Coordinates of C-alpha atoms in Angstrom, one line a residue:
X1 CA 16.6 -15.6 2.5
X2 CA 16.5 -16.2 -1.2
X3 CA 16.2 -13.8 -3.4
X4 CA 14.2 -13.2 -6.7
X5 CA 16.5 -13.7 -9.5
X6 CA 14.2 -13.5 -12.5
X7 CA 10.8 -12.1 -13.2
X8 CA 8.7 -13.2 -16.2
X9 CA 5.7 -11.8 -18.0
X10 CA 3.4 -13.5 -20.2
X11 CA -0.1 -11.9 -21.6
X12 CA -2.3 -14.4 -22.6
X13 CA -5.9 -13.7 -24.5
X14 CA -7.6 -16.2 -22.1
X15 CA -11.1 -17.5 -24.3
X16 CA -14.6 -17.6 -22.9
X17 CA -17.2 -20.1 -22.6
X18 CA -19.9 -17.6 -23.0
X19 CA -20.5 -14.0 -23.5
X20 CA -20.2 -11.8 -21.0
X21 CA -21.0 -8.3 -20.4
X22 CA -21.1 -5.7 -17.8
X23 CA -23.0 -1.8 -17.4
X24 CA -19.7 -1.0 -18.9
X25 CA -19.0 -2.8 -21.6
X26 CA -18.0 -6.2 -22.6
X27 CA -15.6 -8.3 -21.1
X28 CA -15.5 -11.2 -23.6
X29 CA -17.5 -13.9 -25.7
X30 CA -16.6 -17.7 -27.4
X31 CA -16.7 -15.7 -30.9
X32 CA -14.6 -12.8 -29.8
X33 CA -10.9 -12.3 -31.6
X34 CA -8.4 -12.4 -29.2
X35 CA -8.1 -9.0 -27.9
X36 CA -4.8 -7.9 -26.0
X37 CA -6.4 -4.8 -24.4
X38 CA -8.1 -7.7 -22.5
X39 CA -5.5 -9.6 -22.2
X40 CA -4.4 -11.8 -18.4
X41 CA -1.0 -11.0 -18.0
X42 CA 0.5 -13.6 -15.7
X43 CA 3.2 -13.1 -14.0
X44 CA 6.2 -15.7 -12.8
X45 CA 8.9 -15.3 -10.3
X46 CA 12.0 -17.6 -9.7
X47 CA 14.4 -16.9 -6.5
X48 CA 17.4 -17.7 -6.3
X49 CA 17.3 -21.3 -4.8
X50 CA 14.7 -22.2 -8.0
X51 CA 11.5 -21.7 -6.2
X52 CA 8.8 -20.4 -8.4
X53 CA 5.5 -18.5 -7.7
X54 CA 2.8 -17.5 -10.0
X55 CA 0.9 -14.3 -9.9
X56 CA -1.8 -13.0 -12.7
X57 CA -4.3 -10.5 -13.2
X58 CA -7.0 -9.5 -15.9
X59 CA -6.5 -6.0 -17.6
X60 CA -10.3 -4.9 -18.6
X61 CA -9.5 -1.4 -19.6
X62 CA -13.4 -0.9 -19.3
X63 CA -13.3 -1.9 -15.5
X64 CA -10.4 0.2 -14.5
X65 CA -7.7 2.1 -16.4
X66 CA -5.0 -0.4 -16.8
X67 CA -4.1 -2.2 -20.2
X68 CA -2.2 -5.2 -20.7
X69 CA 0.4 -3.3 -22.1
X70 CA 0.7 -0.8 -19.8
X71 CA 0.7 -3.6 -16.8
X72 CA 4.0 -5.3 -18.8
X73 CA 5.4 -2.6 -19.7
X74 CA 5.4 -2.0 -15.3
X75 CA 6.3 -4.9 -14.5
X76 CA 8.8 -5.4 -16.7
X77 CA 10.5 -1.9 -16.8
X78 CA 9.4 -0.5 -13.3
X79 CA 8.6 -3.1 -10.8
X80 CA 11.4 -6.1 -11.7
X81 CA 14.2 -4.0 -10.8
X82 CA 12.5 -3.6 -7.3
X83 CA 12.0 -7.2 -7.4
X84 CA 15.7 -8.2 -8.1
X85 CA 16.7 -6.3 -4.7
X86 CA 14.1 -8.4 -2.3
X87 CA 13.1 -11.9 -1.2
X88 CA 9.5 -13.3 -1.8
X89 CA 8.4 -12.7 2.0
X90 CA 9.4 -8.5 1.5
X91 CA 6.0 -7.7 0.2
X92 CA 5.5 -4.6 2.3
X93 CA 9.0 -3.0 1.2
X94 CA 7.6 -3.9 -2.3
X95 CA 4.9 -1.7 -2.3
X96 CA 6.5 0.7 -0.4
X97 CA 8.9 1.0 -2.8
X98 CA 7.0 0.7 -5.9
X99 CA 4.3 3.4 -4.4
X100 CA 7.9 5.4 -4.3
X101 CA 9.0 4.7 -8.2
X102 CA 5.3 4.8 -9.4
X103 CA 3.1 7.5 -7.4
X104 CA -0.4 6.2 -6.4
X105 CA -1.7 9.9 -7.0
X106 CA -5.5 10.1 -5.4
X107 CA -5.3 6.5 -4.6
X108 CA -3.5 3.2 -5.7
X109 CA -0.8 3.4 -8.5
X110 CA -1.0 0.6 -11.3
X111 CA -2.8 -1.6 -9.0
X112 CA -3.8 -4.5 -11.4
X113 CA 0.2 -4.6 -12.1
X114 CA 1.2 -4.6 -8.5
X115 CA -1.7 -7.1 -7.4
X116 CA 0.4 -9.9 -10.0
X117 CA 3.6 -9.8 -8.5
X118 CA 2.2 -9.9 -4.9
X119 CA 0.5 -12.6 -5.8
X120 CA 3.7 -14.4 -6.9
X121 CA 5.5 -13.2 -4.1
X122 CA 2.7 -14.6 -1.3
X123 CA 3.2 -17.9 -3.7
X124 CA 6.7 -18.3 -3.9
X125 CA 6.8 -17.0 -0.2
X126 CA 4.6 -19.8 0.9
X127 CA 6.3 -22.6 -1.1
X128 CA 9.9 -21.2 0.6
X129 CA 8.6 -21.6 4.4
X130 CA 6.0 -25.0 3.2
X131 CA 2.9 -23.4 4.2
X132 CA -0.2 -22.7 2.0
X133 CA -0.5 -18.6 1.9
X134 CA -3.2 -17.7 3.9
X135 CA -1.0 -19.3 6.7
X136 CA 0.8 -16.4 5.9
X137 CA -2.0 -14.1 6.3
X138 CA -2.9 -15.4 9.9
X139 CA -4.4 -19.0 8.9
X140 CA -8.2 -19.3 6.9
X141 CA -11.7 -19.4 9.4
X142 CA -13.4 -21.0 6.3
X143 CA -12.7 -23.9 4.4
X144 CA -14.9 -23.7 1.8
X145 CA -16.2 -20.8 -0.3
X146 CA -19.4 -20.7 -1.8
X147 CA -19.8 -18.9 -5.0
X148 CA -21.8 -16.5 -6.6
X149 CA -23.3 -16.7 -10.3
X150 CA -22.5 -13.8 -12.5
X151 CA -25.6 -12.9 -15.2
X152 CA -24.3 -10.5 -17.7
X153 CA -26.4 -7.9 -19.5
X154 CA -27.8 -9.9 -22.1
X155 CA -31.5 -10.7 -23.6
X156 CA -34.1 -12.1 -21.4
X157 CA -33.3 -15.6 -23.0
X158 CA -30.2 -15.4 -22.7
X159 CA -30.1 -14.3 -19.0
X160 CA -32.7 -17.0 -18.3
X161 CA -31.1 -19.6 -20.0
X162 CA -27.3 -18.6 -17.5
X163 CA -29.7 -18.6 -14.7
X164 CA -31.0 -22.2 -14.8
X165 CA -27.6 -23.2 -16.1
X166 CA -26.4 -21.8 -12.5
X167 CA -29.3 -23.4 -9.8
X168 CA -26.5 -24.8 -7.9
X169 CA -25.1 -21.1 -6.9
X170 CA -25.9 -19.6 -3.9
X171 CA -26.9 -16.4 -5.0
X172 CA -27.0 -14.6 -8.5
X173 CA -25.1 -11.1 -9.1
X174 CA -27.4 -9.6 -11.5
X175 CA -25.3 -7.2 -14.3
X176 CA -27.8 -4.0 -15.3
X177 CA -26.9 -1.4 -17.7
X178 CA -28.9 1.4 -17.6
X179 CA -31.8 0.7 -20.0
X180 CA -34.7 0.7 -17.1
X181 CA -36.8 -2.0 -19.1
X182 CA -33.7 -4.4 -20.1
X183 CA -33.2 -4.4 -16.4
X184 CA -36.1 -5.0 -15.1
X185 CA -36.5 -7.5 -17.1
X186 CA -34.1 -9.4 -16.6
X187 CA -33.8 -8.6 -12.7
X188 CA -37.6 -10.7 -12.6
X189 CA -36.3 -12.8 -15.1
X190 CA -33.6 -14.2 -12.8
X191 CA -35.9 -13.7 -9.7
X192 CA -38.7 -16.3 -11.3
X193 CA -36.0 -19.2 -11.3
X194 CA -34.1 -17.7 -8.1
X195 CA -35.9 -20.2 -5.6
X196 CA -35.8 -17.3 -3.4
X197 CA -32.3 -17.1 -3.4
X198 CA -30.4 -13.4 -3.1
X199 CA -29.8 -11.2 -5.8
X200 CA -27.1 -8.9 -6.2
X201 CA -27.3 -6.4 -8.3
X202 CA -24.6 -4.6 -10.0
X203 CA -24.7 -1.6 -12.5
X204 CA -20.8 -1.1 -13.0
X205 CA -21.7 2.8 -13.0
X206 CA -24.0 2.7 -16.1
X207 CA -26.7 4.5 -13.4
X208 CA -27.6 8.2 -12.3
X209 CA -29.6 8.5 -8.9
X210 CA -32.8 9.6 -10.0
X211 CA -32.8 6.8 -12.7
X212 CA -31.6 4.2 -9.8
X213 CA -34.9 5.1 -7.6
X214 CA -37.3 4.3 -10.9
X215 CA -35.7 1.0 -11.7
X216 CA -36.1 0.1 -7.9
X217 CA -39.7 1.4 -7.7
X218 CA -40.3 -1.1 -10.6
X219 CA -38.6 -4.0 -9.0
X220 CA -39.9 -3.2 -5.2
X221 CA -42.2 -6.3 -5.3
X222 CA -38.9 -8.6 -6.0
X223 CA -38.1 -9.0 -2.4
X224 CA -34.4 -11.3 -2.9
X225 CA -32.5 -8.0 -3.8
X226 CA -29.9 -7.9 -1.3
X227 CA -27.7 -4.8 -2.6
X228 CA -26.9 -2.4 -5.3
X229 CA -23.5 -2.3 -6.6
X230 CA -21.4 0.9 -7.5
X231 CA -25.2 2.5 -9.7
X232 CA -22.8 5.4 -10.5
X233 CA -19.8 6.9 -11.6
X234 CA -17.1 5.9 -9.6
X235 CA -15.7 9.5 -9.2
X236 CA -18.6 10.8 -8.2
X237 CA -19.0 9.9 -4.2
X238 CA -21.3 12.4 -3.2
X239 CA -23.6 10.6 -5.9
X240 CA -23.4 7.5 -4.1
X241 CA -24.4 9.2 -0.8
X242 CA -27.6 10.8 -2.9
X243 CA -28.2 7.3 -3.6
X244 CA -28.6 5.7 -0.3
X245 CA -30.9 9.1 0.9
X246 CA -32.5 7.9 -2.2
X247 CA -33.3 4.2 -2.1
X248 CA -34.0 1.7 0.6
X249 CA -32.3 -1.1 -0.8
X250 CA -28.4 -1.5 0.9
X251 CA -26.1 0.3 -1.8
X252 CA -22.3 -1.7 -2.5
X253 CA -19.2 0.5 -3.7
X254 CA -16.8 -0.8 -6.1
X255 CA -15.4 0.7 -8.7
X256 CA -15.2 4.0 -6.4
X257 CA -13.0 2.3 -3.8
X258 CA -9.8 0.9 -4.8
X259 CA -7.8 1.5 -1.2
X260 CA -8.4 1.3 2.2
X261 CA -8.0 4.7 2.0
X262 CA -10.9 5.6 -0.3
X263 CA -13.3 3.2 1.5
X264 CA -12.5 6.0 4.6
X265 CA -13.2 8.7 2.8
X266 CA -16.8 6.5 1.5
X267 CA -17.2 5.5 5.3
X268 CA -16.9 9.2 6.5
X269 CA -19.3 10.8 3.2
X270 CA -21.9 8.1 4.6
X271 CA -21.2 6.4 1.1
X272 CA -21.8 2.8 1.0
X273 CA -23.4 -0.1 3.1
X274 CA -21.2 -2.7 1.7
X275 CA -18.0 -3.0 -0.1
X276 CA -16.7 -5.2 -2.5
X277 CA -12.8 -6.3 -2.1
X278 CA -10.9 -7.6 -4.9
X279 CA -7.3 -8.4 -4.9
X280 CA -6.5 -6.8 -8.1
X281 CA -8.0 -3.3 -7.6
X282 CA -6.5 -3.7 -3.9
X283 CA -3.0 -4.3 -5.5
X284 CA -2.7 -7.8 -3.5
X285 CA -3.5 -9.9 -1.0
X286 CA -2.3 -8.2 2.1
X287 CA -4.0 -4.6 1.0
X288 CA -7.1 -6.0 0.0
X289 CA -7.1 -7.5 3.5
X290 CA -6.6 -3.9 4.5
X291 CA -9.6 -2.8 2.5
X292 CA -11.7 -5.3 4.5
X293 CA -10.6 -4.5 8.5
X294 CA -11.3 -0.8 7.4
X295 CA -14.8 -1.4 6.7
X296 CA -15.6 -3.3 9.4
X297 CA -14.0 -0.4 11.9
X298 CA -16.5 1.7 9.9
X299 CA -19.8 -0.5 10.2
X300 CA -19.5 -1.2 6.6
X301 CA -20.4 -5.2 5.7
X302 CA -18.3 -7.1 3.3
X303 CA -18.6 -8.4 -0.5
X304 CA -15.8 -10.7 -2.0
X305 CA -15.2 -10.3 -6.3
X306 CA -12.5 -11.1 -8.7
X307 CA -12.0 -10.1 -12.5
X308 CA -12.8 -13.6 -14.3
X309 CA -9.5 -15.1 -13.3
X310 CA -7.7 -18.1 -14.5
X311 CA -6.6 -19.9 -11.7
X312 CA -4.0 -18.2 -9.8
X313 CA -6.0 -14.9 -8.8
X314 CA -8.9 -17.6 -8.4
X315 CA -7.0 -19.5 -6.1
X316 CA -5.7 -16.1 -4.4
X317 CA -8.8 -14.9 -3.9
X318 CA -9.9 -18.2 -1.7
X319 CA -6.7 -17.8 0.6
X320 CA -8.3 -14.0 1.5
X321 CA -11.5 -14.6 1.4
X322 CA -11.1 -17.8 3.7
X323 CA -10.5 -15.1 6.2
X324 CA -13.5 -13.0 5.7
X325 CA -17.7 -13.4 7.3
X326 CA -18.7 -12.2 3.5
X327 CA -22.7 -10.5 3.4
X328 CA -22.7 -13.2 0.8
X329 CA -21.2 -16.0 -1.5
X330 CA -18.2 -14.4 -3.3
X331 CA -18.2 -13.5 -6.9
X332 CA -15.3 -15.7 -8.2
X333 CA -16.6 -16.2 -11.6
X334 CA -13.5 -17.4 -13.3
X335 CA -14.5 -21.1 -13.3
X336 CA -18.2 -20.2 -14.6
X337 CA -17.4 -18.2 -17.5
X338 CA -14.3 -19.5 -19.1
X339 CA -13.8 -22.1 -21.1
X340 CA -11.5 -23.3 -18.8
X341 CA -8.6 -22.3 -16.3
X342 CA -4.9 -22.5 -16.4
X343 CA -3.8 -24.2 -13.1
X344 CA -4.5 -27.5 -11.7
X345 CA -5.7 -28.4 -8.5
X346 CA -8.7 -26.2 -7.7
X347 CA -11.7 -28.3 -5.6
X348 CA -15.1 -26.7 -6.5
X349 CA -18.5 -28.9 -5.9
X350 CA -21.6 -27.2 -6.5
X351 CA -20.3 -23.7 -6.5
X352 CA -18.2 -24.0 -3.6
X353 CA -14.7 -23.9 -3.7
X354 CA -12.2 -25.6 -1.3
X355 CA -9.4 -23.3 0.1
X356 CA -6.4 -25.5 -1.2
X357 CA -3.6 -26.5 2.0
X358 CA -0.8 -27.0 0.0
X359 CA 2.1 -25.0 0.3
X360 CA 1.5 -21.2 -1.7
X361 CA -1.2 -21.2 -3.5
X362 CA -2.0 -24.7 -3.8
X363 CA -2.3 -25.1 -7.2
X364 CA -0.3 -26.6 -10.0
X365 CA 0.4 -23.6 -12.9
X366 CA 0.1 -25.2 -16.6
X367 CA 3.4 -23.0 -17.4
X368 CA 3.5 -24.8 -21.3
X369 CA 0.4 -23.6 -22.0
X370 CA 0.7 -20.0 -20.9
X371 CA 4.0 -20.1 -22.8
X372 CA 2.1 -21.7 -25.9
X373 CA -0.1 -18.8 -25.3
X374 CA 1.5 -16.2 -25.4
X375 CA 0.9 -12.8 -27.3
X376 CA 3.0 -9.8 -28.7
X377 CA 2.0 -6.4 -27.3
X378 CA 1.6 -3.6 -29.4
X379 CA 4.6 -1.8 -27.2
X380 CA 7.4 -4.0 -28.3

């Protein structure tokens, strides 16, 4: 087997194509300075016999509590010398290992960190054995993926103006933030150009129960909304089961369930309907995957996210979610809100993407650009 010889680490302030913000904060804008707290931090492995895989993942410090310099300073310091000591197909002793050197305390340990190198270890694993990677996950039931829009908490011109910009989507994920009439406004502002298709609402815990049931009581005659994502803190569990005893409308956790683990813990608290899986608060491929067979053991239906990524998580994201009967289109909304991505090779036609066949991850990485790219970090 051939081993990894060398891991690399390159942060990279990706720019956006338009301004986007979520219940708990922004994420990023055209206008915005570069910001290395927000920073993608991509990740590339070589083995030993010079095959390379490519792994990245978003740090949003407002999403979930890593930093970009907290996930370089892991990878670099703590997870490479793991890495040196396997082959690219060892991604179960990786974790096992890394959960040993880093704990996961209550849940999972530096996920966003751990979610970049296995995502260049299922790369470089499939380009070894010549097979795309989610022929290493059991082969895809899907070929295509259709996509999601994401309409951030904006003005009601604004949101309109992303919703008729995105009439080829599927279904719209509608960000709210906590202001009831902001909300509701724009929730019937997307609704009026919808054509009847779903909406998907998502509050990114800017919500407390009794202020969830008023916004819904003022949106009741909308009759798209499919689900409510994560209203509430995502500590707070026993909030989200006052919520469903609360509303009639199908509540999604998120933010509250990182691990298969914690989606237990939701399932057995009567929780959540739905759950969202995303590689990165998974910490890969292969847990996320594990995120998704516990909710179906528990009667819980499936949602598919990312974290605006670049390319290579996009890409990732399509080999898993190829696997998954989704409640609806996923929520990959890399491609839609940046100005543009870093890999070539991606296939997407009116919001929906084509699972790529070629060996790993399908995709050619633009390595001289991340390298152009690159930023200092305030640790060095």
């Amino acid at each position: 087997m051939s081993r990894i010889t060398q891991v690399e680490v390159f942060p990279v302030a990706v720019p956006f194509a338009r301004r986007f913000v979520l219940g708990s904060g922004a994420v990023g804008s055209p206008d915005a300075a570069p910001d290395q707290a927000g920073a993608v931090i991509f990740v590339k492995l070589t083995t030993e016999d010079g095959v390379v895989g490519w792994g990245e993942q978003r740090a949003l410090p407002s999403w979930s509590y890593e930093t970009a310099e907290t996930m370089a300073v892991v990878i670099r310091r703590h997870l490479a010398p793991i890495l040196r000591e396997l082959t690219p197909f060892d991604v179960e002793l990786f974790h096992q290992r890394a959960a040993k050197r880093l704990s996961p305390a209550v849940s999972n340990g530096f996920p966003f960190a751990r979610a970049a190198v296995d995502v260049a270890m299922h790369d470089a694993a499939g380009k070894l054995a010549g097979v795309p990677v989610h022929a290493l996950l059991g082969g895809k039931v899907h070929d295509e993926i259709p996509l999601c829009s994401a309409i951030g908490v904006g003005d009601q011109d604004t949101v309109r103006a992303h919703a008729l910009d995105s009439s080829d989507y599927a279904a719209y994920k509608v960000k709210i933030g906590g202001d009831q009439d902001a909300d509701t406004a724009a929730i019937e502002t997307v609704a009026e150009v919808a054509d009847g298709k779903p909406l998907w609402l998502d509050a990114n815990q800017s919500y407390r129960p009794a202020a969830l049931k008023q916004l819904l009581q003022r949106t009741k005659h909308i009759g798209m909304i499919h689900c409510i994502e994560q209203p509430v803190p995502s500590t707070d569990t026993l909030a989200m089961q006052r919520v469903r005893e609360l509303i009639d409308v199908p509540v999604a956790i998120d933010e509250g369930s990182f691990s298969a683990q914690d989606l237990a813990r939701a399932i057995r608290l009567d929780a959540a309907d739905l759950v969202v899986v995303k590689i990165c608060k998974s910490g890969g491929l292969r847990n996320a995957l594990k995120t998704a067979q516990t909710a179906l053991a528990g009667g819980v239906e499936l949602l598919a996210s990312g974290l605006t990524d670049c390319g290579v998580a996009f890409a990732a994201a399509l080999h898993v979610f190829s696997q998954l009967e989704l409640a609806l289109p996923a929520e990959l909304n890399g491609p839609e809100l940046l100005s543009d991505l870093y890999v070539e090779g991606l296939s997407i036609t009116k919001a929906v993407a084509t699972v790529p066949t070629a060996p790993g991850l399908g995709v050619e990485v633009d390595e001289e650009r991340i390298r152009a790219e690159s930023i200092d970090l305030l640790y060095r």
